[in-house]
N, CA and C of each residue as an Amber inpcrd file, in Angstrom:
protein
   213
 176.7790000  62.1390000 151.1840000 176.3770000  62.0140000 149.8720000
 177.3400000  62.1910000 148.9680000 177.3620000  61.6390000 147.8900000
 178.3850000  61.7870000 146.8690000 178.5940000  63.2050000 146.1330000
 177.3900000  63.9030000 146.1630000 177.5570000  65.2060000 145.4530000
 178.3250000  66.1270000 146.3040000 177.9300000  66.1240000 147.5590000
 178.5320000  67.0460000 148.6010000 180.0830000  66.7090000 148.8070000
 180.3840000  65.3970000 148.6630000 181.8550000  64.9470000 148.7310000
 182.4700000  65.5330000 147.5780000 181.8340000  65.4260000 146.3880000
 182.5270000  65.9520000 145.1570000 182.7900000  67.3610000 145.2880000
 181.7870000  68.2950000 145.8080000 181.8070000  69.6030000 145.9080000
 183.0040000  70.0600000 146.9440000 182.9880000  69.1980000 147.9530000
 184.1040000  69.5140000 148.8530000 185.5300000  69.3070000 148.3500000
 185.6780000  68.1980000 147.4960000 186.8770000  67.9550000 146.8080000
 187.3200000  68.9300000 145.8690000 186.4080000  69.5580000 145.1420000
 186.5120000  70.4250000 143.9780000 186.3460000  71.8600000 144.3270000
 186.2220000  72.3560000 145.4230000 185.7380000  73.8230000 145.7020000
 186.6620000  74.7320000 145.2110000 188.1500000  74.4070000 145.2800000
 189.0650000  75.3390000 144.7480000 188.9570000  75.5180000 143.2570000
 188.7960000  74.4170000 142.5710000 188.6320000  74.3970000 141.0200000
 187.2980000  75.2880000 140.7450000 186.2170000  75.0440000 141.5260000
 184.8770000  75.7280000 141.2770000 185.1910000  77.3390000 141.4650000
 185.7930000  77.6800000 142.5160000 186.1040000  79.1790000 142.8960000
 187.0560000  79.7060000 141.7960000 187.9090000  78.9920000 141.3980000
 188.8720000  79.5120000 140.3500000 188.2110000  79.7270000 138.9280000
 187.4270000  78.8310000 138.6110000 186.7300000  78.7930000 137.2470000
 185.6370000  79.7350000 137.2540000 184.9440000  80.0670000 138.3300000
 183.8710000  80.8850000 138.5380000 184.0840000  82.2910000 138.3100000
 185.1760000  82.8140000 138.5970000 185.5610000  84.1710000 138.4160000
 185.3590000  84.5360000 136.9650000 186.2570000  83.8090000 135.9020000
 186.2300000  84.2510000 134.5260000 184.7310000  83.9250000 133.9590000
 183.9030000  83.0840000 134.6080000 182.7020000  82.6410000 134.1310000
 181.5650000  83.8280000 134.5370000 181.8650000  84.3440000 135.6570000
 180.9050000  85.4210000 136.1290000 181.2950000  86.7270000 135.3710000
 182.6180000  86.9710000 135.0830000 182.8930000  88.1550000 134.3860000
 182.4140000  88.1760000 132.9800000 182.5070000  86.9010000 132.3240000
 181.9410000  86.5550000 130.9680000 180.6160000  86.9080000 130.9260000
 179.7520000  86.2810000 131.9550000 178.4450000  86.5490000 131.9620000
 177.9120000  87.9600000 132.1400000 178.6240000  88.7400000 132.8640000
 178.4130000  90.2000000 133.0940000 178.5970000  90.9410000 131.7630000
 179.7320000  90.6480000 131.0710000 179.9420000  91.3000000 129.7070000
 178.8790000  90.9420000 128.7320000 178.6800000  89.6210000 128.5950000
 177.7840000  89.2030000 127.5700000 176.2830000  89.9400000 127.6770000
 175.8760000  89.7110000 129.1120000 174.5610000  90.3810000 129.3770000
 174.4600000  91.7440000 129.2450000 175.5950000  92.5800000 129.6800000
 175.6160000  94.0820000 129.3490000 175.4580000  94.3690000 127.9180000
 176.1800000  93.5330000 127.1250000 176.2370000  93.6860000 125.6810000
 174.8190000  93.4230000 125.0960000 174.1710000  92.3240000 125.5110000
 172.8010000  91.9470000 125.1970000 171.8920000  93.0930000 125.5410000
 171.9640000  93.7220000 126.7710000 170.9000000  94.6980000 127.3250000
 171.1200000  96.0240000 126.3340000 172.2890000  96.3520000 126.2160000
 172.7530000  97.5190000 125.1480000 172.0890000  97.3260000 123.8820000
 172.2150000  96.0720000 123.3080000 171.7930000  95.8770000 122.0280000
 170.3360000  95.7970000 121.8700000 169.6710000  95.4310000 122.8590000
 168.1880000  95.1870000 122.8360000 167.4700000  96.4210000 123.4790000
 168.2490000  97.4560000 123.8140000 167.7230000  98.6280000 124.4340000
 166.9370000  98.4600000 125.9970000 167.7190000  97.5750000 126.7070000
 167.1580000  97.3520000 127.8900000 166.1270000  96.2620000 128.1270000
 165.6870000  95.4310000 127.1050000 164.7680000  94.4970000 127.3550000
 165.2400000  93.2560000 128.2340000 166.5270000  92.9920000 128.2550000
 166.8340000  91.8500000 128.8770000 167.5860000  92.2350000 130.2910000
 167.2420000  93.2750000 130.8490000 167.9920000  93.9050000 132.0030000
 168.0690000  93.0420000 133.2150000 166.9690000  92.3140000 133.5030000
 166.9430000  91.5890000 134.5930000 167.7840000  90.2790000 134.3770000
 168.2600000  89.8720000 133.3730000 169.3430000  88.8350000 133.2250000
 170.6240000  89.1510000 134.0620000 170.7810000  90.2500000 134.4710000
 171.9770000  90.6280000 135.2910000 171.7890000  90.0070000 136.7660000
 170.6760000  89.6280000 137.1000000 170.6470000  88.9010000 138.3480000
 171.3690000  87.6070000 138.4210000 171.5130000  87.0070000 137.2610000
 172.2080000  85.6170000 137.2370000 173.6230000  85.6070000 137.6970000
 174.4160000  86.4890000 137.2110000 175.9140000  86.4840000 137.7040000
 175.9220000  87.1130000 139.1460000 175.1450000  87.9260000 139.5900000
 174.9190000  88.4710000 140.9950000 174.5920000  87.1820000 141.9080000
 173.6310000  86.4890000 141.4850000 173.1910000  85.2680000 142.3230000
 174.1970000  84.3820000 142.3790000 174.9450000  84.0100000 141.2700000
 175.8960000  83.0510000 141.2070000 177.0770000  83.4940000 142.0330000
 177.4400000  84.6490000 142.0170000 178.7020000  85.2390000 142.7920000
 178.3010000  85.2330000 144.3620000 177.0370000  85.4070000 144.5870000
 176.4300000  85.2710000 145.9390000 176.5130000  83.9690000 146.4210000
 176.0980000  82.8060000 145.5810000 176.1540000  81.4360000 145.9880000
 177.6930000  80.9710000 146.2320000 178.4860000  81.3510000 145.3270000
 179.7950000  80.6760000 145.3130000 180.6650000  81.3270000 146.4030000
 180.4860000  82.7390000 146.6050000 181.5640000  83.5200000 147.3980000
 180.9920000  84.0990000 148.6390000 179.6100000  83.8720000 148.7500000
 178.8000000  84.5670000 149.9450000 178.4620000  85.9320000 149.5620000
 178.1370000  86.5730000 150.5880000 177.4640000  87.9710000 150.3430000
 178.4090000  89.0440000 149.7710000 179.7600000  88.8630000 150.0870000
 180.7590000  89.7990000 149.4260000 180.6510000  89.4940000 148.0200000
 180.7820000  88.1890000 147.6330000 180.8320000  87.9250000 146.1700000
 179.6400000  88.4360000 145.4270000 178.5060000  88.3990000 145.9980000
 177.3510000  88.9160000 145.4270000 177.3500000  90.4110000 145.3650000
 177.8150000  91.0190000 146.3260000 177.9880000  92.5480000 146.3250000
 178.9710000  93.0410000 145.2610000 180.0550000  92.2470000 145.2180000
 181.0310000  92.8030000 144.2140000 180.6050000  92.4180000 142.8230000
 179.9090000  91.3210000 142.5890000 179.4010000  91.0660000 141.3070000
 178.1450000  92.1010000 140.8320000 177.3860000  92.4570000 141.8440000
 176.4460000  93.4220000 141.6590000 176.9790000  94.8310000 141.2680000
 178.0920000  95.1770000 141.8800000 178.6350000  96.5570000 141.5950000
 179.3630000  96.4650000 140.2830000 179.9930000  95.4490000 139.9180000
 180.6980000  95.3070000 138.5900000 179.5550000  95.2950000 137.4430000
 178.4320000  94.6230000 137.8670000 177.3060000  94.4970000 136.8160000
 176.5320000  95.8650000 136.6300000 176.5190000  96.6400000 137.7970000
 175.7940000  97.9190000 137.6110000 176.6070000  98.8940000 136.9320000
 178.0780000  98.6870000 137.1560000 179.0440000  99.6100000 136.1720000
 178.9160000  99.2510000 134.8130000 178.8120000  97.8470000 134.4860000
 178.7530000  97.4590000 132.9890000 177.5130000  97.9870000 132.2950000
 176.4480000  98.1520000 133.1720000 175.1380000  98.6070000 132.4370000
 175.0610000 100.0710000 132.5150000
């Protein structure tokens, strides 16, 4: 299929651009959680799941640890 061929061709770029994106999401979500006194706490699942999808279980674990430190 064309989508999977495109993903295989661009996997290095996706992995390269996803690290700053995940870190930016963690930072923005932590800021929003602190400003709203914890009402949006469960949004931190997004960068953790994204890290897990792109980098596997170690990526999800590292994203989760960084996210928990940020909160």
